[in-house]
Amino acid sequence: MKNIFYTIICCLISLTSLAQSDFGYENPDGRDPREEGMQRDSTKEQRYVPHHRLTCKWVHDGVYKEFYQIDTLQDGLQNTNLIFKHSVSNTYLGNFPAPYVSDIYILRPRGEDFLPQDRLRDYFFKPEDALDYNTTTPFTQLSYFNGGGRGKTEDWLDVWHIQNIRPYWNAGFRYNLISSDGAYSYQKSKTYNFSFFSSYEKDRMAVSMFINQNMAHITENGGIENLADIRDTSLDPKVVGTRLAMEPKNNLMNFNFKALAQYNIGNPKEIITQKDSATIDTTITYPMKFALALKAEDNRYSFKEESVEEGFFSDTTYISKQGNSDMIKNRKYEIDAKFILNEHPKYKYLPGVYAGLKFKYLSYDQRVSLDTINNRGTSKYTGTYLTAGTFNMDSTTMFNFDIWGSFCLA
């Protein structure tokens, strides 16, 4: 693991150094462009753009843009375990990234469309977690944490790289890996994800894209077989007996794709917005626009046990006494189209309004009977919704609001 970590550091250092320097590129004379900048006078065009990194998110799939101030708290740097991001009290197996549940009932997740995700959600990176960026210089963030002795080690590697390919086109990627062996036998947990995202915004067109895959491999041991081994003795945790000893394994795969396209209509107007004490953002706004969002999600959860511990759950096993292998699949598609009347830049208190249609498709494939051959079935759900809302999110007004609703047509 450490060799991989050092290799990634060396690659990122060389990549960032190349991206930050324009020496030797579009400079046939081989001169350092900084010398030319020192010698130019006020009559010459200035080529250098001040550094900035803007972070934003399209709310309601393209209705309006919400900006976020750059801060280390935004990345959750203070959290040594991601499960404490939403709840300060959780029950989990003790190692990172083990399944968890909040002890505060009202903070438990409302439920994903795919139930097995609920206990691992904070380890995943999904489209609703991603932001859009605009940075004049490449940005790289590398975090690595390691703890625990041999056989109990925990590793957490998080790599980001974001840069503008063109002033109006940004792209980036993220790789996140969490792995631990656990204090006791058959307790190893591992989650990782790789994401690529890009955004393009020029003239009347704005497009953003996000694609990623989350993976989780969780081994379970059923708990300590004899509590006296950890209460009344000082045995090494690795030799303490567990109730399940043949490594039942849980594997979860989550794939996401999202694309958002917007086309602005009408005569453009320039708006200057103070984002923070040091950043002023100049944007071009249009009276109205059309937005189209596409989402696709694929989930798979599998459970495997090489031998059956009949006395663990009950004295009777209904499926197999030799070994079990089960899988649940889920697919989700959404298409959301809407027409939006933007807030008026001159009349600050005139709200924006929007209306559109949303189509949602869900399918589940899973075991539906105890039959050893024809034991799987597929259930499907489709829904068509009318969506509408009104908003006034101009930061210069005294009162902001965002009211939305949906009605299922079929």
CSV table of C-alpha atoms in Angstrom, one decimal:
chain,number,residue,atom,x,y,z
A,1,MET,CA,0.0,0.0,0.0
A,2,LYS,CA,2.8,2.4,0.9
A,3,ASN,CA,4.6,1.8,-2.4
A,4,ILE,CA,1.4,2.6,-4.3
A,5,PHE,CA,1.1,5.8,-2.2
A,6,TYR,CA,4.6,7.0,-3.0
A,7,THR,CA,4.2,6.2,-6.7
A,8,ILE,CA,1.0,8.3,-6.8
A,9,ILE,CA,2.7,11.2,-5.1
A,10,CYS,CA,5.6,11.3,-7.6
A,11,CYS,CA,3.1,11.2,-10.6
A,12,LEU,CA,1.0,14.0,-9.2
A,13,ILE,CA,4.0,16.2,-8.4
A,14,SER,CA,5.2,15.9,-12.0
A,15,LEU,CA,1.7,16.4,-13.4
A,16,THR,CA,1.0,19.5,-11.3
A,17,SER,CA,4.4,21.1,-12.0
A,18,LEU,CA,3.9,20.7,-15.8
A,19,ALA,CA,0.3,22.1,-15.6
A,20,GLN,CA,1.4,25.2,-13.6
A,21,SER,CA,4.2,26.1,-16.0
A,22,ASP,CA,3.9,27.5,-19.5
A,23,PHE,CA,7.7,27.7,-20.1
A,24,GLY,CA,8.5,26.1,-23.5
A,25,TYR,CA,4.9,26.0,-24.7
A,26,GLU,CA,3.8,28.4,-27.5
A,27,ASN,CA,7.1,30.2,-27.0
A,28,PRO,CA,9.4,29.4,-29.9
A,29,ASP,CA,12.2,31.6,-28.6
A,30,GLY,CA,12.5,29.6,-25.4
A,31,ARG,CA,12.4,32.6,-23.2
A,32,ASP,CA,10.8,32.6,-19.8
A,33,PRO,CA,7.4,34.3,-20.2
A,34,ARG,CA,7.8,35.9,-16.8
A,35,GLU,CA,10.6,38.1,-18.1
A,36,GLU,CA,8.4,39.4,-20.9
A,37,GLY,CA,5.7,40.2,-18.3
A,38,MET,CA,8.2,42.3,-16.3
A,39,GLN,CA,9.2,44.3,-19.3
A,40,ARG,CA,5.7,45.0,-20.8
A,41,ASP,CA,4.2,48.4,-20.4
A,42,SER,CA,0.6,49.6,-19.9
A,43,THR,CA,0.0,49.8,-23.6
A,44,LYS,CA,0.4,46.1,-24.1
A,45,GLU,CA,-2.4,43.6,-23.5
A,46,GLN,CA,-2.1,41.7,-20.2
A,47,ARG,CA,-2.0,38.0,-20.7
A,48,TYR,CA,-2.1,36.7,-17.1
A,49,VAL,CA,-5.4,36.0,-15.3
A,50,PRO,CA,-5.6,36.3,-11.4
A,51,HIS,CA,-5.9,33.0,-9.6
A,52,HIS,CA,-9.3,31.9,-8.5
A,53,ARG,CA,-11.2,28.7,-7.8
A,54,LEU,CA,-15.0,28.9,-7.9
A,55,THR,CA,-17.1,26.0,-6.6
A,56,CYS,CA,-20.8,25.8,-7.4
A,57,LYS,CA,-23.7,23.4,-7.8
A,58,TRP,CA,-26.8,23.4,-10.0
A,59,VAL,CA,-29.9,23.2,-7.8
A,60,HIS,CA,-32.9,21.2,-9.0
A,61,ASP,CA,-31.0,20.0,-12.0
A,62,GLY,CA,-30.3,23.3,-13.7
A,63,VAL,CA,-32.8,25.8,-12.1
A,64,TYR,CA,-30.2,28.1,-10.5
A,65,LYS,CA,-26.6,28.0,-9.4
A,66,GLU,CA,-25.5,27.9,-5.7
A,67,PHE,CA,-21.9,28.9,-4.9
A,68,TYR,CA,-19.9,27.5,-2.1
A,69,GLN,CA,-17.0,29.3,-0.4
A,70,ILE,CA,-13.7,27.4,-0.5
A,71,ASP,CA,-13.0,26.0,3.0
A,72,THR,CA,-11.3,22.9,4.4
A,73,LEU,CA,-14.5,22.1,6.3
A,74,GLN,CA,-16.1,21.6,2.9
A,75,ASP,CA,-14.0,18.6,2.2
A,76,GLY,CA,-14.6,17.1,5.7
A,77,LEU,CA,-10.9,17.2,6.5
A,78,GLN,CA,-11.6,17.3,10.2
A,79,ASN,CA,-13.5,13.9,10.1
A,80,THR,CA,-11.2,11.0,10.7
A,81,ASN,CA,-14.2,8.7,10.0
A,82,LEU,CA,-16.8,9.6,7.3
A,83,ILE,CA,-19.7,8.2,9.3
A,84,PHE,CA,-19.4,11.1,11.7
A,85,LYS,CA,-20.2,13.6,8.9
A,86,HIS,CA,-23.9,13.4,9.5
A,87,SER,CA,-24.2,11.9,13.0
A,88,VAL,CA,-22.0,12.2,16.1
A,89,SER,CA,-23.2,8.9,17.5
A,90,ASN,CA,-23.1,5.6,15.5
A,91,THR,CA,-23.1,1.9,16.1
A,92,TYR,CA,-20.6,0.1,13.9
A,93,LEU,CA,-18.1,-2.7,14.0
A,94,GLY,CA,-15.2,-0.5,15.1
A,95,ASN,CA,-13.0,-0.7,12.0
A,96,PHE,CA,-13.1,1.8,9.1
A,97,PRO,CA,-15.0,1.4,6.7
A,98,ALA,CA,-17.4,-1.1,8.4
A,99,PRO,CA,-21.2,-0.8,8.0
A,100,TYR,CA,-22.9,1.6,10.4
A,101,VAL,CA,-26.2,2.9,11.7
A,102,SER,CA,-26.8,6.2,13.5
A,103,ASP,CA,-27.9,6.0,17.1
A,104,ILE,CA,-29.9,9.2,16.6
A,105,TYR,CA,-33.1,7.9,14.9
A,106,ILE,CA,-34.0,11.2,13.1
A,107,LEU,CA,-30.5,11.3,11.5
A,108,ARG,CA,-30.8,7.9,9.9
A,109,PRO,CA,-31.0,8.1,6.1
A,110,ARG,CA,-34.5,8.2,4.5
A,111,GLY,CA,-33.5,5.2,2.4
A,112,GLU,CA,-31.8,4.8,-0.9
A,113,ASP,CA,-33.7,3.2,-3.8
A,114,PHE,CA,-31.3,0.3,-3.2
A,115,LEU,CA,-31.6,-0.7,0.5
A,116,PRO,CA,-28.1,-2.3,0.9
A,117,GLN,CA,-26.6,1.2,0.3
A,118,ASP,CA,-28.0,2.6,3.5
A,119,ARG,CA,-25.3,1.2,5.8
A,120,LEU,CA,-22.4,2.2,3.5
A,121,ARG,CA,-23.7,5.5,2.0
A,122,ASP,CA,-21.1,7.9,3.6
A,123,TYR,CA,-18.3,5.9,2.1
A,124,PHE,CA,-19.6,6.4,-1.4
A,125,PHE,CA,-19.3,9.4,-3.8
A,126,LYS,CA,-22.4,10.0,-5.9
A,127,PRO,CA,-23.7,12.7,-8.3
A,128,GLU,CA,-25.6,14.5,-5.6
A,129,ASP,CA,-22.3,14.9,-3.7
A,130,ALA,CA,-20.3,16.4,-6.6
A,131,LEU,CA,-19.8,20.0,-7.4
A,132,ASP,CA,-18.8,22.0,-10.5
A,133,TYR,CA,-15.5,23.9,-10.5
A,134,ASN,CA,-13.9,26.8,-12.4
A,135,THR,CA,-10.2,27.3,-11.6
A,136,THR,CA,-7.7,29.4,-13.5
A,137,THR,CA,-4.8,27.2,-12.2
A,138,PRO,CA,-4.8,23.4,-11.7
A,139,PHE,CA,-5.7,22.2,-8.3
A,140,THR,CA,-4.6,18.9,-6.7
A,141,GLN,CA,-5.4,17.6,-3.3
A,142,LEU,CA,-3.8,14.5,-1.8
A,143,SER,CA,-4.8,13.0,1.6
A,144,TYR,CA,-3.3,9.9,3.1
A,145,PHE,CA,-4.0,8.5,6.6
A,146,ASN,CA,-2.6,5.3,8.1
A,147,GLY,CA,-3.0,3.9,11.6
A,148,GLY,CA,-2.8,0.7,13.6
A,149,GLY,CA,-0.2,-2.0,13.9
A,150,ARG,CA,0.5,-5.0,11.7
A,151,GLY,CA,-2.6,-6.9,11.0
A,152,LYS,CA,-4.8,-4.1,12.3
A,153,THR,CA,-3.8,-1.3,9.9
A,154,GLU,CA,-6.3,1.2,8.4
A,155,ASP,CA,-5.5,3.1,5.2
A,156,TRP,CA,-7.3,6.0,3.7
A,157,LEU,CA,-6.2,7.5,0.4
A,158,ASP,CA,-8.1,10.4,-1.3
A,159,VAL,CA,-6.8,12.0,-4.5
A,160,TRP,CA,-8.4,15.0,-6.4
A,161,HIS,CA,-7.2,16.8,-9.5
A,162,ILE,CA,-9.2,19.6,-11.1
A,163,GLN,CA,-8.2,22.0,-13.8
A,164,ASN,CA,-9.6,24.2,-16.6
A,165,ILE,CA,-8.8,22.8,-20.1
A,166,ARG,CA,-10.2,26.0,-21.5
A,167,PRO,CA,-11.5,29.1,-19.6
A,168,TYR,CA,-15.0,27.8,-20.1
A,169,TRP,CA,-14.3,24.0,-19.8
A,170,ASN,CA,-13.3,22.3,-16.6
A,171,ALA,CA,-12.5,18.6,-15.9
A,172,GLY,CA,-11.3,16.6,-12.9
A,173,PHE,CA,-11.2,13.2,-11.3
A,174,ARG,CA,-11.3,11.7,-7.8
A,175,TYR,CA,-10.0,8.4,-6.4
A,176,ASN,CA,-10.9,7.4,-2.9
A,177,LEU,CA,-9.7,4.2,-1.2
A,178,ILE,CA,-10.5,3.0,2.4
A,179,SER,CA,-9.2,-0.3,3.7
A,180,SER,CA,-8.8,-2.0,7.1
A,181,ASP,CA,-8.2,-5.5,8.4
A,182,GLY,CA,-10.0,-5.1,11.7
A,183,ALA,CA,-8.9,-6.1,15.1
A,184,TYR,CA,-10.5,-9.6,14.9
A,185,SER,CA,-10.5,-12.4,12.3
A,186,TYR,CA,-12.7,-12.2,9.2
A,187,GLN,CA,-13.3,-8.5,9.7
A,188,LYS,CA,-11.6,-7.0,6.7
A,189,SER,CA,-13.5,-4.1,5.0
A,190,LYS,CA,-12.6,-2.2,1.8
A,191,THR,CA,-14.4,0.5,-0.2
A,192,TYR,CA,-13.1,2.5,-3.1
A,193,ASN,CA,-14.5,4.7,-5.9
A,194,PHE,CA,-13.2,6.4,-9.0
A,195,SER,CA,-15.0,9.5,-10.4
A,196,PHE,CA,-14.6,11.7,-13.5
A,197,PHE,CA,-16.5,14.9,-13.9
A,198,SER,CA,-16.5,17.8,-16.3
A,199,SER,CA,-18.4,21.0,-16.9
A,200,TYR,CA,-18.7,23.3,-19.9
A,201,GLU,CA,-20.3,26.8,-19.9
A,202,LYS,CA,-20.0,29.2,-22.8
A,203,ASP,CA,-22.5,31.6,-24.4
A,204,ARG,CA,-25.9,30.1,-24.4
A,205,MET,CA,-24.9,26.5,-23.6
A,206,ALA,CA,-24.0,24.9,-20.3
A,207,VAL,CA,-23.3,21.2,-20.0
A,208,SER,CA,-22.0,19.1,-17.0
A,209,MET,CA,-21.2,15.4,-16.7
A,210,PHE,CA,-20.4,13.0,-13.9
A,211,ILE,CA,-19.5,9.3,-14.1
A,212,ASN,CA,-18.2,7.1,-11.3
A,213,GLN,CA,-18.2,3.6,-9.7
A,214,ASN,CA,-18.3,2.8,-6.0
A,215,MET,CA,-17.2,-0.6,-4.7
A,216,ALA,CA,-17.4,-2.2,-1.3
A,217,HIS,CA,-16.1,-5.6,-0.1
A,218,ILE,CA,-17.2,-6.4,3.5
A,219,THR,CA,-16.3,-9.6,5.4
A,220,GLU,CA,-18.4,-10.5,8.4
A,221,ASN,CA,-17.6,-12.8,11.4
A,222,GLY,CA,-20.9,-12.8,13.3
A,223,GLY,CA,-19.3,-11.4,16.4
A,224,ILE,CA,-17.2,-12.9,19.2
A,225,GLU,CA,-18.0,-16.5,20.0
A,226,ASN,CA,-17.2,-16.3,23.7
A,227,LEU,CA,-17.2,-12.9,25.4
A,228,ALA,CA,-15.0,-14.1,28.2
A,229,ASP,CA,-12.1,-14.3,25.7
A,230,ILE,CA,-12.1,-10.5,25.5
A,231,ARG,CA,-13.4,-9.7,29.0
A,232,ASP,CA,-11.4,-12.0,31.3
A,233,THR,CA,-8.3,-12.7,29.2
A,234,SER,CA,-5.6,-10.8,27.3
A,235,LEU,CA,-5.6,-12.9,24.2
A,236,ASP,CA,-4.5,-11.4,20.9
A,237,PRO,CA,-7.6,-10.4,19.0
A,238,LYS,CA,-6.6,-12.4,16.0
A,239,VAL,CA,-6.8,-15.7,17.9
A,240,VAL,CA,-10.2,-14.9,19.5
A,241,GLY,CA,-12.9,-17.2,18.2
A,242,THR,CA,-15.7,-15.7,16.1
A,243,ARG,CA,-19.2,-17.1,15.4
A,244,LEU,CA,-18.7,-17.2,11.6
A,245,ALA,CA,-15.3,-18.5,10.6
A,246,MET,CA,-15.5,-19.3,6.9
A,247,GLU,CA,-15.4,-15.7,5.7
A,248,PRO,CA,-19.0,-14.8,4.5
A,249,LYS,CA,-18.5,-11.9,2.1
A,250,ASN,CA,-20.7,-9.0,1.1
A,251,ASN,CA,-19.9,-7.2,-2.2
A,252,LEU,CA,-21.7,-4.1,-3.3
A,253,MET,CA,-21.2,-2.3,-6.7
A,254,ASN,CA,-22.7,1.1,-7.5
A,255,PHE,CA,-22.4,2.8,-10.9
A,256,ASN,CA,-23.6,6.4,-11.6
A,257,PHE,CA,-23.9,8.5,-14.7
A,258,LYS,CA,-25.4,12.0,-14.9
A,259,ALA,CA,-25.6,14.6,-17.6
A,260,LEU,CA,-27.1,18.0,-17.4
A,261,ALA,CA,-27.6,20.3,-20.5
A,262,GLN,CA,-29.0,23.8,-20.5
A,263,TYR,CA,-29.8,26.2,-23.4
A,264,ASN,CA,-30.4,29.9,-22.6
A,265,ILE,CA,-33.0,31.9,-24.5
A,266,GLY,CA,-33.4,35.7,-24.9
A,267,ASN,CA,-31.2,38.8,-24.8
A,268,PRO,CA,-28.2,38.4,-22.4
A,269,LYS,CA,-27.5,40.7,-19.4
A,270,GLU,CA,-24.3,41.1,-17.3
A,271,ILE,CA,-24.5,40.6,-13.5
A,272,ILE,CA,-21.7,41.2,-11.1
A,273,THR,CA,-21.9,39.2,-7.9
A,274,GLN,CA,-19.7,39.4,-4.7
A,275,LYS,CA,-19.0,35.8,-3.9
A,276,ASP,CA,-16.9,36.5,-0.8
A,277,SER,CA,-14.5,39.2,0.5
A,278,ALA,CA,-12.0,38.6,-2.2
A,279,THR,CA,-13.9,37.2,-5.2
A,280,ILE,CA,-16.2,39.0,-7.6
A,281,ASP,CA,-17.9,36.9,-10.2
A,282,THR,CA,-19.2,38.4,-13.5
A,283,THR,CA,-21.9,36.3,-15.1
A,284,ILE,CA,-24.1,36.6,-18.1
A,285,THR,CA,-27.7,35.9,-17.4
A,286,TYR,CA,-30.6,35.2,-19.8
A,287,PRO,CA,-34.3,35.7,-19.3
A,288,MET,CA,-35.2,32.1,-19.7
A,289,LYS,CA,-33.7,28.7,-20.5
A,290,PHE,CA,-34.5,25.0,-21.1
A,291,ALA,CA,-32.8,22.3,-19.0
A,292,LEU,CA,-32.6,18.6,-19.6
A,293,ALA,CA,-31.1,16.1,-17.0
A,294,LEU,CA,-30.3,12.4,-17.5
A,295,LYS,CA,-29.4,10.0,-14.7
A,296,ALA,CA,-28.6,6.4,-14.7
A,297,GLU,CA,-27.7,4.2,-11.7
A,298,ASP,CA,-26.8,0.5,-11.5
A,299,ASN,CA,-26.5,-1.4,-8.2
A,300,ARG,CA,-25.5,-5.0,-7.4
A,301,TYR,CA,-25.2,-6.6,-4.0
A,302,SER,CA,-24.0,-10.2,-3.6
A,303,PHE,CA,-23.6,-12.4,-0.5
A,304,LYS,CA,-21.4,-15.5,-0.4
A,305,GLU,CA,-20.7,-18.0,2.3
A,306,GLU,CA,-18.7,-21.1,1.7
A,307,SER,CA,-20.3,-23.2,4.5
A,308,VAL,CA,-23.5,-22.7,6.4
A,309,GLU,CA,-23.5,-22.1,10.2
A,310,GLU,CA,-26.9,-23.5,10.9
A,311,GLY,CA,-27.0,-22.4,14.5
A,312,PHE,CA,-26.2,-18.7,13.8
A,313,PHE,CA,-29.6,-17.4,12.8
A,314,SER,CA,-31.7,-20.4,13.6
A,315,ASP,CA,-31.6,-24.2,13.7
A,316,THR,CA,-33.2,-24.5,10.3
A,317,THR,CA,-31.7,-23.4,7.0
A,318,TYR,CA,-34.2,-23.1,4.2
A,319,ILE,CA,-32.0,-22.5,1.2
A,320,SER,CA,-28.8,-24.6,1.4
A,321,LYS,CA,-26.8,-26.4,4.1
A,322,GLN,CA,-23.7,-26.6,1.9
A,323,GLY,CA,-23.1,-23.0,0.8
A,324,ASN,CA,-25.0,-19.9,-0.3
A,325,SER,CA,-24.6,-17.4,-3.0
A,326,ASP,CA,-27.3,-14.7,-3.5
A,327,MET,CA,-27.5,-11.5,-5.6
A,328,ILE,CA,-29.8,-8.5,-5.7
A,329,LYS,CA,-29.8,-6.1,-8.7
A,330,ASN,CA,-31.3,-2.7,-9.2
A,331,ARG,CA,-31.4,-0.2,-12.1
A,332,LYS,CA,-32.6,3.3,-12.0
A,333,TYR,CA,-33.2,5.8,-14.9
A,334,GLU,CA,-34.4,9.4,-14.7
A,335,ILE,CA,-35.2,12.0,-17.4
A,336,ASP,CA,-36.1,15.5,-16.2
A,337,ALA,CA,-37.0,18.3,-18.6
A,338,LYS,CA,-38.1,21.7,-17.5
A,339,PHE,CA,-38.6,25.3,-18.8
A,340,ILE,CA,-37.2,28.0,-16.5
A,341,LEU,CA,-38.0,31.8,-16.2
A,342,ASN,CA,-34.9,33.2,-14.4
A,343,GLU,CA,-35.0,36.0,-11.8
A,344,HIS,CA,-35.0,39.5,-13.2
A,345,PRO,CA,-31.5,41.1,-12.7
A,346,LYS,CA,-33.1,44.6,-12.5
A,347,TYR,CA,-36.2,43.9,-10.5
A,348,LYS,CA,-34.7,42.0,-7.6
A,349,TYR,CA,-37.9,40.9,-6.0
A,350,LEU,CA,-39.5,39.3,-9.0
A,351,PRO,CA,-39.0,35.5,-8.4
A,352,GLY,CA,-38.0,32.9,-11.0
A,353,VAL,CA,-40.5,30.1,-11.8
A,354,TYR,CA,-40.1,26.8,-13.6
A,355,ALA,CA,-42.2,23.8,-14.7
A,356,GLY,CA,-41.5,20.5,-16.4
A,357,LEU,CA,-41.9,16.7,-16.6
A,358,LYS,CA,-39.9,14.0,-14.9
A,359,PHE,CA,-39.9,10.3,-15.8
A,360,LYS,CA,-38.5,7.7,-13.4
A,361,TYR,CA,-37.9,4.0,-14.0
A,362,LEU,CA,-36.8,1.4,-11.4
A,363,SER,CA,-36.3,-2.3,-11.7
A,364,TYR,CA,-35.3,-5.0,-9.2
A,365,ASP,CA,-34.0,-8.5,-9.8
A,366,GLN,CA,-33.8,-10.8,-6.8
A,367,ARG,CA,-34.6,-14.2,-5.3
A,368,VAL,CA,-38.4,-14.6,-4.9
A,369,SER,CA,-38.7,-18.3,-4.0
A,370,LEU,CA,-36.9,-21.2,-2.3
A,371,ASP,CA,-36.8,-23.1,-5.6
A,372,THR,CA,-33.2,-23.9,-6.5
A,373,ILE,CA,-33.7,-23.4,-10.3
A,374,ASN,CA,-36.5,-20.9,-11.1
A,375,ASN,CA,-36.0,-18.8,-8.1
A,376,ARG,CA,-35.5,-15.2,-9.4
A,377,GLY,CA,-38.0,-12.6,-10.4
A,378,THR,CA,-38.0,-9.0,-11.7
A,379,SER,CA,-40.2,-6.2,-10.6
A,380,LYS,CA,-40.5,-2.8,-12.4
A,381,TYR,CA,-41.8,0.6,-11.5
A,382,THR,CA,-42.4,3.6,-13.7
A,383,GLY,CA,-43.6,7.1,-12.8
A,384,THR,CA,-44.3,10.3,-14.6
A,385,TYR,CA,-44.3,13.5,-12.6
A,386,LEU,CA,-45.2,17.1,-13.1
A,387,THR,CA,-42.7,19.3,-11.4
A,388,ALA,CA,-42.9,23.1,-10.7
A,389,GLY,CA,-41.4,25.7,-8.4
A,390,THR,CA,-40.6,29.3,-7.7
A,391,PHE,CA,-37.5,30.8,-6.3
A,392,ASN,CA,-35.6,34.0,-5.4
A,393,MET,CA,-32.0,33.3,-4.5
A,394,ASP,CA,-30.4,36.6,-5.4
A,395,SER,CA,-27.9,37.3,-2.6
A,396,THR,CA,-28.6,41.1,-2.7
A,397,THR,CA,-32.3,40.7,-1.6
A,398,MET,CA,-33.5,40.7,2.0
A,399,PHE,CA,-35.6,37.5,1.6
A,400,ASN,CA,-34.7,34.3,-0.2
A,401,PHE,CA,-36.9,31.4,-0.8
A,402,ASP,CA,-37.1,28.1,-2.8
A,403,ILE,CA,-40.5,26.5,-3.1
A,404,TRP,CA,-41.0,23.4,-5.2
A,405,GLY,CA,-43.3,20.4,-5.6
A,406,SER,CA,-44.2,17.5,-7.8
A,407,PHE,CA,-47.4,15.6,-8.7
A,408,CYS,CA,-47.5,12.1,-10.0
A,409,LEU,CA,-49.5,11.9,-13.2
A,410,ALA,CA,-49.1,8.2,-13.9
